[in-house]
Coordinates of N, CA, C and O in Angstrom, one line a residue:
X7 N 27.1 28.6 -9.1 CA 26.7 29.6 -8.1 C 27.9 30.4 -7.8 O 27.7 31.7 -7.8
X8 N 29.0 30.1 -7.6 CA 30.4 30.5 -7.3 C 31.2 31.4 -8.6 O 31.7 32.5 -8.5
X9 N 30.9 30.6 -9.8 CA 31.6 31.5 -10.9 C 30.4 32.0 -12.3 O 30.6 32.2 -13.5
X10 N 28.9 32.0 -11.5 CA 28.3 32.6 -12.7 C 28.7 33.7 -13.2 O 29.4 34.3 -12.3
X11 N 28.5 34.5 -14.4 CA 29.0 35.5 -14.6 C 28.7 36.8 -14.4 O 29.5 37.8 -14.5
X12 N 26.7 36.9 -14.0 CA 26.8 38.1 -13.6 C 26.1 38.1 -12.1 O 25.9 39.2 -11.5
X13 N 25.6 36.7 -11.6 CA 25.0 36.6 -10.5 C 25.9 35.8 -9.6 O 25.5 35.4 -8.4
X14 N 27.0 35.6 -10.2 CA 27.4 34.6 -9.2 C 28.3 35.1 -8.0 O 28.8 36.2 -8.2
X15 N 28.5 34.8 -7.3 CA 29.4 34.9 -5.8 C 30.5 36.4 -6.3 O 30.4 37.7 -6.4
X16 N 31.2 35.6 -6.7 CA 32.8 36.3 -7.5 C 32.2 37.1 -8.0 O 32.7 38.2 -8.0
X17 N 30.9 37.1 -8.8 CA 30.7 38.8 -9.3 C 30.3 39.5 -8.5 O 30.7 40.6 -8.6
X18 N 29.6 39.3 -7.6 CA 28.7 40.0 -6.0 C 30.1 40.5 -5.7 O 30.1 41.7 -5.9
X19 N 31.5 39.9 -5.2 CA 32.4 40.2 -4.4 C 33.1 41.4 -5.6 O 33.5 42.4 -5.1
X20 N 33.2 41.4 -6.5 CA 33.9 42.2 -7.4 C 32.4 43.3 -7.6 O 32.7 44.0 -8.5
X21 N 31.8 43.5 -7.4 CA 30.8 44.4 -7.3 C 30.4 45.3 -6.2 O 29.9 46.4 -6.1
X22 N 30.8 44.4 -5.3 CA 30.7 44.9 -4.0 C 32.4 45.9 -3.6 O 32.5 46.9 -2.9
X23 N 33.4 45.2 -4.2 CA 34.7 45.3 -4.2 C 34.9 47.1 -5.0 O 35.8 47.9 -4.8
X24 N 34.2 47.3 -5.8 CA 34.0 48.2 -7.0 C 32.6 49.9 -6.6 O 32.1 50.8 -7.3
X25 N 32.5 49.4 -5.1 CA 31.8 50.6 -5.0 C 32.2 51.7 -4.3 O 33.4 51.5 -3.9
X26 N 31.8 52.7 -4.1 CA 32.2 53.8 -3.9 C 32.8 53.7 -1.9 O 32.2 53.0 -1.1
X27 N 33.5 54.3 -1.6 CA 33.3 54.1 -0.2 C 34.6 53.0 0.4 O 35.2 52.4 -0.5
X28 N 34.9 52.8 1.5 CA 35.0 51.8 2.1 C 34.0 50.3 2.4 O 32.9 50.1 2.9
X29 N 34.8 49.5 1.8 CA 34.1 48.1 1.8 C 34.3 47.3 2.9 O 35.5 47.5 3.3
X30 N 33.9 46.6 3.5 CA 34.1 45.8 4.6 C 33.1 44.1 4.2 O 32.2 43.8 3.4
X31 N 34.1 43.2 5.4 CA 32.9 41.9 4.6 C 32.0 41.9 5.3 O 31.6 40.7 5.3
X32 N 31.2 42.6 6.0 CA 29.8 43.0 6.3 C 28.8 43.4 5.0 O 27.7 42.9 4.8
X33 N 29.7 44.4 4.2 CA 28.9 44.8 3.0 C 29.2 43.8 2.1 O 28.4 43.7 1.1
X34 N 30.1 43.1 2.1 CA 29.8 41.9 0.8 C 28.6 40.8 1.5 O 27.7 40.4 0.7
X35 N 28.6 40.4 2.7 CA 27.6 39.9 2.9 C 26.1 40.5 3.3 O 25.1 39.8 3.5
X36 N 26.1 41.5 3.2 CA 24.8 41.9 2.9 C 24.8 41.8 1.2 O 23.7 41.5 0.9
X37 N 25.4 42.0 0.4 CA 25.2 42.1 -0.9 C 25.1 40.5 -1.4 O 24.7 40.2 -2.6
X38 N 25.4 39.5 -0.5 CA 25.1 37.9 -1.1 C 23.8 37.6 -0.3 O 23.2 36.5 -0.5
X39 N 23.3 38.6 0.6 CA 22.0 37.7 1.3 C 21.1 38.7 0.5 O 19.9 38.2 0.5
X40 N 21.2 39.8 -0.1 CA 20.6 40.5 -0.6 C 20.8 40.1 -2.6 O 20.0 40.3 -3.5
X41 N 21.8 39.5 -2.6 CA 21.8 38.4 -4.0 C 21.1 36.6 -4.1 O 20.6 36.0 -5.1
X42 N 21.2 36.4 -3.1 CA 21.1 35.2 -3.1 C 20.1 34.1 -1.7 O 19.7 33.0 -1.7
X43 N 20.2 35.5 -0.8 CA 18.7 35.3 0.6 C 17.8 35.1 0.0 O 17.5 35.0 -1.2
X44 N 17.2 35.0 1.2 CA 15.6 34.7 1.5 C 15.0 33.9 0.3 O 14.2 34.3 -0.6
X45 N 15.6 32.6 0.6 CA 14.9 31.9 -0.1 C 15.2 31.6 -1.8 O 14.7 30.6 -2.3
X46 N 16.2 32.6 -2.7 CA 16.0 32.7 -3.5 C 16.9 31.7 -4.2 O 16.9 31.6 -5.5
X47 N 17.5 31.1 -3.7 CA 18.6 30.1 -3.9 C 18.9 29.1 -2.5 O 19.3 29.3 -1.4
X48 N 18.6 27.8 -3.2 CA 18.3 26.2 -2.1 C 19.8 26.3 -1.4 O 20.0 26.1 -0.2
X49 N 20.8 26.7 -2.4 CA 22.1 26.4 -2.2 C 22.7 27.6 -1.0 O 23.5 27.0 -0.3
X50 N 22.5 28.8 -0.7 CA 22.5 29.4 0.3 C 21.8 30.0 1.2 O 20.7 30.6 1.2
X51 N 22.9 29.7 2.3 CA 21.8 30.4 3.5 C 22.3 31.8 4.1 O 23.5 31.8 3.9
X52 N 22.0 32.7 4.6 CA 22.4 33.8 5.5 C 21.6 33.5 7.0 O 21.0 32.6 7.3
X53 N 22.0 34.8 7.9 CA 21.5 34.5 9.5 C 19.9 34.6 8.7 O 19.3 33.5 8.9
X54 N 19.5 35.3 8.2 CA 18.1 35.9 7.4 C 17.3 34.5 7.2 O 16.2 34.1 7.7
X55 N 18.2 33.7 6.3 CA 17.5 32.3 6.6 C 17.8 31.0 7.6 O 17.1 30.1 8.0
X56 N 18.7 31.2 7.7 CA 19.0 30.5 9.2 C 19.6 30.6 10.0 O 20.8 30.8 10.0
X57 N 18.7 30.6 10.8 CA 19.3 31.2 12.7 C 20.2 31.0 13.8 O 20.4 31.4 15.0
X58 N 20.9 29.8 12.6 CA 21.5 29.0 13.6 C 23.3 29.5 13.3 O 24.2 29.1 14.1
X59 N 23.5 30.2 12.2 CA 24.6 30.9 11.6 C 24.7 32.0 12.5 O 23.7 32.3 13.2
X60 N 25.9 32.6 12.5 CA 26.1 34.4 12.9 C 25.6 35.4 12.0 O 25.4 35.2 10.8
X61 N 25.3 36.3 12.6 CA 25.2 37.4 11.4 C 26.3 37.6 10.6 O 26.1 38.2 9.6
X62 N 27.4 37.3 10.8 CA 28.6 37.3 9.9 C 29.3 36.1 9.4 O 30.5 35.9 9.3
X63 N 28.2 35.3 9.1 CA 28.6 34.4 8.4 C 27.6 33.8 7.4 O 26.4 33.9 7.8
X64 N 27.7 33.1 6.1 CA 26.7 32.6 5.1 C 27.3 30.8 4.9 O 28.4 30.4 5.2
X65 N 26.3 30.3 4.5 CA 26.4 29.1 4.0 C 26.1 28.9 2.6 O 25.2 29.3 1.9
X66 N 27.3 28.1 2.0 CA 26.9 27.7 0.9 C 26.7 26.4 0.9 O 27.6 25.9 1.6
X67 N 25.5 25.2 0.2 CA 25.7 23.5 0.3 C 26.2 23.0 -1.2 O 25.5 23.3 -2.2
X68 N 27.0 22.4 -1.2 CA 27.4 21.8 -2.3 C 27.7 20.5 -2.5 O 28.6 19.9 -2.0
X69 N 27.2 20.1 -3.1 CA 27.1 18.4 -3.7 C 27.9 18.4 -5.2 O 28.0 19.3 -6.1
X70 N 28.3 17.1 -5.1 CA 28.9 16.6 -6.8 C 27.9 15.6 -7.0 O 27.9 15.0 -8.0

């Protein structure tokens, strides 16, 4: 989830890092809940999926 190569976290942040404009970690986190929200991945959450986060913050769960 963290180092896939074109979906993963680190590509989101270097993609988000690579656009035009001023970047802020507002727009990297819209671009991981908009990669990886609602539902579309067990392993993360945004405020979008749960309510109990800030709007400026995401969860990732990870198990070995």
């Amino acid at each position: 989830l963290i180092e896939l190569p074109k979906n993963g976290i680190l590509s989101v942040l270097d993609d988000a890092c690579l656009q035009p404009g001023e970047q802020s970690d507002s727009t990297f986190l819209q671009a991981l809940a908009h990669t990886f929200g609602a539902k579309k991945n067990e392993r993360f959450a945004s405020w979008d999926d749960d309510k109990s986060l800030e709007r400026n913050q995401f969860m990732l769960q990870h198990y070995a």
